[in-house]
Short mmCIF file of C-alpha atoms in Angstrom, two decimals:
data_model
loop_
_atom_site.label_atom_id
_atom_site.label_comp_id
_atom_site.label_asym_id
_atom_site.label_seq_id
_atom_site.Cartn_x
_atom_site.Cartn_y
_atom_site.Cartn_z
CA MET A 222 0.00 0.00 0.00
CA ALA A 223 1.36 3.42 -0.98
CA LYS A 224 2.47 5.67 1.88
CA ILE A 225 1.14 9.14 2.67
CA LEU A 226 3.54 11.97 1.80
CA PHE A 227 3.24 15.50 3.18
CA MET A 228 5.22 18.40 1.74
CA VAL A 229 5.96 21.16 4.27
CA VAL A 230 6.63 24.48 2.55
CA PRO A 231 7.46 27.51 4.77
CA CYS A 232 6.35 30.82 3.26
CA TYR A 233 7.33 34.36 4.13
CA ASN A 234 6.18 37.03 1.66
CA GLU A 235 6.02 34.52 -1.20
CA HIS A 236 2.99 35.88 -3.10
CA GLU A 237 5.01 36.16 -6.32
CA VAL A 238 5.88 32.48 -6.51
CA LEU A 239 3.06 30.60 -4.74
CA TYR A 240 0.87 29.96 -7.78
CA GLU A 241 3.78 28.52 -9.77
CA THR A 242 4.93 26.44 -6.80
CA THR A 243 1.40 25.08 -6.44
CA LYS A 244 1.18 24.20 -10.11
CA ARG A 245 4.47 22.29 -10.11
CA LEU A 246 3.78 20.45 -6.86
CA LYS A 247 0.33 19.46 -8.12
CA GLU A 248 1.85 17.98 -11.28
CA LYS A 249 4.50 16.14 -9.25
CA PHE A 250 2.00 14.69 -6.79
CA GLU A 251 -0.33 13.52 -9.56
CA SER A 252 2.62 11.82 -11.27
CA LEU A 253 3.70 10.05 -8.06
CA ILE A 254 0.12 8.98 -7.30
CA SER A 255 -0.37 7.60 -10.81
CA GLN A 256 2.81 5.50 -10.34
CA ASP A 257 1.47 4.29 -6.98
CA LYS A 258 4.55 5.70 -5.21
CA ILE A 259 2.49 7.79 -2.78
CA SER A 260 -1.05 7.63 -1.47
CA PRO A 261 -3.87 9.76 -2.97
CA ASP A 262 -4.26 11.14 0.59
CA SER A 263 -0.89 12.90 0.31
CA LYS A 264 -0.94 16.66 0.96
CA VAL A 265 1.04 19.87 0.57
CA LEU A 266 1.16 22.02 3.72
CA TYR A 267 2.01 25.69 3.30
CA VAL A 268 3.19 27.37 6.51
CA ASN A 269 2.66 31.12 6.60
CA ASP A 270 5.41 32.58 8.79
CA GLY A 271 3.75 35.90 9.58
CA SER A 272 3.95 37.25 6.03
CA LYS A 273 3.36 40.97 5.54
CA ASP A 274 1.92 40.61 2.03
CA ASN A 275 -1.12 38.61 0.87
CA THR A 276 0.61 35.22 1.09
CA TRP A 277 -1.97 33.85 3.54
CA ASP A 278 -4.89 35.00 1.36
CA ILE A 279 -3.34 33.15 -1.59
CA ILE A 280 -2.87 30.01 0.53
CA LYS A 281 -6.54 30.13 1.56
CA GLU A 282 -7.56 30.56 -2.08
CA ILE A 283 -5.41 27.60 -3.15
CA HIS A 284 -6.87 25.48 -0.33
CA ASN A 285 -10.45 26.34 -1.29
CA ASN A 286 -9.78 25.38 -4.92
CA ASP A 287 -7.88 22.15 -4.20
CA ARG A 288 -8.00 20.19 -0.95
CA MET A 289 -4.65 18.59 -1.74
CA PHE A 290 -3.23 21.84 -0.37
CA ARG A 291 -3.48 22.87 3.27
CA GLY A 292 -2.42 25.96 5.16
CA LEU A 293 -0.95 26.65 8.59
CA CYS A 294 -0.75 30.26 9.74
CA LEU A 295 1.54 31.23 12.61
CA SER A 296 0.51 34.08 14.91
CA ARG A 297 3.60 36.10 13.95
CA ASN A 298 6.91 35.78 12.18
CA ARG A 299 8.98 33.18 14.05
CA GLY A 300 11.78 32.59 11.55
CA HIS A 301 12.37 29.96 8.90
CA GLN A 302 13.47 27.14 11.22
CA ASN A 303 10.47 27.49 13.53
CA ALA A 304 8.11 27.65 10.55
CA VAL A 305 9.59 24.41 9.19
CA LEU A 306 9.28 22.77 12.61
CA ALA A 307 5.66 23.89 12.99
CA GLY A 308 4.80 22.29 9.64
CA LEU A 309 6.68 19.09 10.46
CA MET A 310 4.95 18.65 13.80
CA GLN A 311 1.54 19.24 12.22
CA ALA A 312 2.18 16.93 9.27
CA LYS A 313 3.56 14.02 11.29
CA GLU A 314 0.14 13.33 12.78
CA GLU A 315 -1.12 12.04 9.42
CA ALA A 316 1.91 11.37 7.23
CA ASP A 317 4.18 8.36 6.84
CA MET A 318 6.92 10.59 5.43
CA VAL A 319 7.40 14.36 5.22
CA ILE A 320 9.54 16.43 2.85
CA SER A 321 10.43 20.03 3.74
CA MET A 322 11.17 22.41 0.88
CA ASP A 323 11.34 26.18 0.44
CA ALA A 324 8.69 27.89 -1.66
CA ASP A 325 11.07 29.72 -4.02
CA LEU A 326 11.55 26.69 -6.36
CA GLN A 327 15.33 26.70 -6.01
CA ASP A 328 15.16 23.13 -4.75
CA ASP A 329 14.57 20.65 -7.57
CA ILE A 330 11.04 19.23 -7.33
CA ASN A 331 12.07 16.33 -9.58
CA ALA A 332 14.38 15.10 -6.79
CA ILE A 333 11.24 14.17 -4.84
CA ASP A 334 10.90 10.98 -6.93
CA GLU A 335 14.30 9.70 -5.85
CA MET A 336 13.68 10.73 -2.25
CA VAL A 337 10.49 8.66 -2.13
CA ASP A 338 12.31 5.74 -3.76
CA ARG A 339 15.03 5.89 -1.11
CA TYR A 340 12.38 5.97 1.62
CA ASN A 341 10.77 2.86 0.14
CA GLU A 342 14.18 1.19 0.20
CA GLY A 343 14.24 1.60 3.99
CA TYR A 344 15.94 4.96 4.60
CA ASP A 345 14.37 7.15 7.29
CA ILE A 346 16.18 10.36 6.33
CA VAL A 347 16.95 11.43 2.77
CA TYR A 348 19.05 14.59 2.48
CA GLY A 349 18.75 16.78 -0.60
CA VAL A 350 22.33 17.83 -1.35
CA ARG A 351 23.45 20.37 -3.94
CA ASN A 352 25.87 18.89 -6.45
CA SER A 353 27.36 22.32 -7.20
CA ARG A 354 27.15 25.99 -6.25
CA LYS A 355 27.63 27.50 -9.69
CA THR A 356 24.45 29.59 -9.35
CA ASP A 357 25.89 31.39 -6.29
CA THR A 358 28.05 34.48 -6.33
CA PHE A 359 31.72 33.96 -5.53
CA PHE A 360 31.26 35.57 -2.09
CA LYS A 361 28.30 33.36 -1.15
CA ARG A 362 29.96 30.21 -2.51
CA PHE A 363 33.22 30.89 -0.66
CA THR A 364 31.58 31.81 2.66
CA ALA A 365 29.12 28.87 2.54
CA GLN A 366 31.84 26.31 1.87
CA ALA A 367 34.07 27.84 4.55
CA TYR A 368 31.17 27.74 7.01
CA TYR A 369 30.40 24.06 6.40
CA LYS A 370 34.07 23.17 6.80
CA MET A 371 34.27 25.20 10.01
CA LEU A 372 31.23 23.39 11.47
CA LEU A 373 32.77 20.04 10.61
CA GLY A 374 36.02 21.18 12.22
CA LEU A 375 34.13 22.14 15.39
CA GLY A 376 32.76 18.61 15.63
CA VAL A 377 29.23 19.35 14.35
CA ASP A 378 27.71 16.40 12.49
CA ILE A 379 26.35 18.13 9.38
CA VAL A 380 25.78 17.13 5.77
CA TYR A 381 27.95 19.19 3.43
CA ASN A 382 25.98 21.43 1.02
CA HIS A 383 22.65 20.42 2.54
CA ALA A 384 20.10 23.00 3.68
CA ASP A 385 16.49 22.13 4.57
CA PHE A 386 15.39 20.07 1.57
CA ARG A 387 14.98 16.62 3.13
CA LEU A 388 12.65 13.68 3.63
CA MET A 389 12.00 12.26 7.10
CA SER A 390 9.96 9.29 8.21
CA LYS A 391 7.32 9.49 10.92
CA ARG A 392 9.56 7.84 13.52
CA VAL A 393 12.27 10.44 12.90
CA LEU A 394 9.72 13.22 13.42
CA ASP A 395 8.42 11.57 16.59
CA ASN A 396 11.96 11.70 17.99
CA LEU A 397 12.55 15.24 16.67
CA GLU A 398 9.64 16.37 18.84
CA ASP A 399 11.72 15.49 21.92
CA TYR A 400 14.30 18.16 21.02
CA LYS A 401 13.00 21.17 22.93
CA GLU A 402 15.66 23.81 22.31
CA VAL A 403 14.53 27.30 21.33
CA ASN A 404 17.66 28.04 19.26
CA LEU A 405 16.86 25.80 16.31
CA PHE A 406 19.36 24.68 13.70
CA LEU A 407 17.58 21.75 12.07
CA ARG A 408 20.34 20.79 9.64
CA GLY A 409 22.54 20.13 12.66
CA ILE A 410 19.88 18.51 14.85
CA ILE A 411 18.52 15.97 12.33
CA PRO A 412 21.81 14.01 12.01
CA MET A 413 21.85 13.65 15.81
CA ILE A 414 18.65 11.62 15.72
CA GLY A 415 20.23 8.76 13.83
CA PHE A 416 18.37 6.12 11.78
CA PRO A 417 19.44 5.06 8.25
CA SER A 418 20.08 8.04 5.98
CA VAL A 419 21.23 8.67 2.41
CA ASN A 420 21.95 11.65 0.16
CA VAL A 421 20.14 12.58 -3.05
CA TYR A 422 22.02 15.03 -5.27
CA TYR A 423 20.31 17.71 -7.35
CA GLU A 424 20.97 20.88 -9.29
CA ARG A 425 19.86 23.99 -7.42
CA HIS A 426 18.06 26.55 -9.59
CA GLU A 427 17.82 30.31 -9.53
CA ARG A 428 15.01 31.75 -7.43
CA TYR A 429 11.81 31.75 -9.54
CA ALA A 430 10.57 35.17 -8.39
CA GLY A 431 10.86 37.63 -5.52
CA GLU A 432 13.84 38.39 -3.30
CA SER A 433 15.90 36.23 -0.99
CA LYS A 434 14.63 36.17 2.58
CA TYR A 435 18.20 35.70 3.83
CA PRO A 436 20.21 38.93 3.43
CA LEU A 437 23.77 39.00 4.75
CA LYS A 438 22.74 40.08 8.26
CA LYS A 439 20.29 37.18 8.66
CA MET A 440 22.77 34.73 7.15
CA LEU A 441 25.43 35.75 9.67
CA HIS A 442 22.96 35.47 12.55
CA PHE A 443 21.81 32.05 11.36
CA ALA A 444 25.41 30.88 10.91
CA PHE A 445 26.39 31.97 14.41
CA ASP A 446 23.31 30.26 15.84
CA GLY A 447 24.40 27.07 14.12
CA ILE A 448 27.82 27.19 15.74
CA THR A 449 26.77 28.12 19.28
CA SER A 450 23.72 25.81 19.32
CA LEU A 451 25.65 22.69 18.43
CA SER A 452 29.23 23.06 19.65
CA ILE A 453 31.06 24.23 22.77
CA LYS A 454 34.43 24.15 21.04
CA PRO A 455 34.64 27.98 20.75
CA ILE A 456 34.72 28.17 24.57
CA ARG A 457 37.35 25.42 24.68
CA LEU A 458 39.38 27.34 22.10
CA ILE A 459 39.29 30.38 24.39
CA THR A 460 40.64 28.25 27.24
CA THR A 461 43.39 26.88 25.01
CA LEU A 462 44.27 30.34 23.73
CA GLY A 463 44.34 31.72 27.28
CA MET A 464 46.73 28.97 28.36
CA PHE A 465 48.95 29.66 25.35
CA ILE A 466 49.10 33.39 26.13
CA PHE A 467 49.88 32.64 29.79
CA LEU A 468 52.81 30.41 28.78
CA LEU A 469 53.93 33.06 26.30
CA SER A 470 53.88 35.71 29.05
CA ILE A 471 56.14 33.51 31.22
CA ALA A 472 58.54 33.16 28.28
CA ILE A 473 58.54 36.95 27.83
CA LEU A 474 59.22 37.37 31.57
CA PHE A 475 62.32 35.15 31.35
CA TYR A 476 63.41 37.02 28.22
CA SER A 477 63.08 40.37 30.04
CA VAL A 478 65.09 39.13 33.03
CA ILE A 479 67.88 37.88 30.77
CA ARG A 480 67.96 41.21 28.91
CA HIS A 481 68.15 43.01 32.27
CA PHE A 482 71.29 41.07 33.32
CA PHE A 483 72.91 41.86 29.99
CA GLY A 484 72.18 45.55 30.45
CA TYR A 485 69.42 45.95 27.88
CA THR A 486 66.77 47.51 30.12
CA ALA A 487 65.07 49.87 27.64
CA LEU A 488 61.93 48.15 26.37
CA GLY A 489 60.21 49.20 23.17
CA TRP A 490 57.07 51.31 23.41
CA SER A 491 55.55 49.61 20.35
CA SER A 492 55.81 46.11 21.78
CA ILE A 493 54.08 47.22 25.00
CA MET A 494 51.20 48.92 23.17
CA VAL A 495 50.70 45.99 20.79
CA SER A 496 50.56 43.50 23.65
CA VAL A 497 48.12 45.67 25.65
CA TRP A 498 45.74 46.15 22.71
CA ALA A 499 46.01 42.51 21.62
CA LEU A 500 45.24 41.15 25.09
CA GLY A 501 42.44 43.67 25.62
CA GLY A 502 40.80 42.75 22.33
CA LEU A 503 41.16 39.06 23.07
CA GLN A 504 39.51 39.48 26.47
CA ILE A 505 36.57 41.39 25.03
CA LEU A 506 36.13 38.77 22.28
CA SER A 507 36.26 35.97 24.83
CA ILE A 508 33.68 37.63 27.06
CA GLY A 509 31.44 38.15 24.01
CA ILE A 510 31.57 34.48 23.01
CA ILE A 511 30.89 33.32 26.55
CA GLY A 512 28.08 35.89 26.81
CA GLU A 513 26.48 34.46 23.66
CA TYR A 514 26.29 31.03 25.27
CA ILE A 515 24.91 32.49 28.50
CA GLY A 516 22.29 34.36 26.47
CA LYS A 517 21.20 31.12 24.83
CA ILE A 518 20.97 29.42 28.23
CA TYR A 519 18.80 32.34 29.37
CA MET A 520 16.44 31.89 26.41
CA GLU A 521 16.26 28.12 26.86
CA THR A 522 15.39 28.35 30.57
CA LYS A 523 12.34 30.51 29.79
CA GLN A 524 10.82 27.57 27.85
CA ARG A 525 8.70 29.88 25.72
CA PRO A 526 6.75 28.31 22.84
CA ARG A 527 8.74 28.21 19.59
CA PHE A 528 5.65 29.02 17.55
CA ILE A 529 1.92 29.65 18.02
CA VAL A 530 -0.60 28.47 15.43
CA LYS A 531 -3.18 31.08 14.55
CA GLU A 532 -5.17 29.12 11.96
CA TYR A 533 -5.07 25.72 10.30
CA LEU A 534 -6.77 24.90 7.01
CA ASN A 535 -7.44 21.19 6.67
CA ASP A 536 -10.03 18.99 5.00
#
């Protein structure tokens, strides 16, 4: 018997692309149903993340015209990761497998076929992985690759060149629900859950319409969240660096004593100023990194809801 597939599509100000996304997903679902790969009860769930345009009105219109499409409206903008999580937790109640995908059509819809095939082969998690970054600018390509390598170097279990285009089985989602942290970084959390997984490679397209919802400022914030939510190595690096500087200071002390006995007592002004500024900057940086972790602990202890559902359009 064919399994039920839910697509979870987070939307924030996506009125320019929603109709085209709906058209392509409808064609894909009909094709998969005709091949008996998924159940006719399969659905597409749009999650409105507090959009400021008429995205929610379009979702309601699409739902009224075709009950294959559902809508989930959050009470306010909670960010991409929380919107994805809200859709996943709603979909898991009815679905056997769930695929999350952005609405901008950059992820290849045709990769869904292979994802479903891999699920039917027994894989619980199927990661959609970009096979190249030729559509990115040099700056974005360089920084993204450097970021992935840095996460791997910090001990974070992450899939290289994977974002949030993935398939998960119901049992993976049931276990994901147990992860209660407020500072979400799903592409780092999912590999922690375990279960058999496999990669599906695809060509990432240009955005169909509209503007990117991740300007440089948001990208940097998201990247830093990924590091501090999943690794404590930055704090350990501070400890290591502090120990190194302490040992270096002892070496400089011995050097100064030796120079004193040889009669070279005049010390350079430049070396003093450089050391003072360097150590001062290092201390401020260290306090900032530690403060970031303390801030995250503060947010986690509040145990505030990660999202609030305002309205749900179902059958």
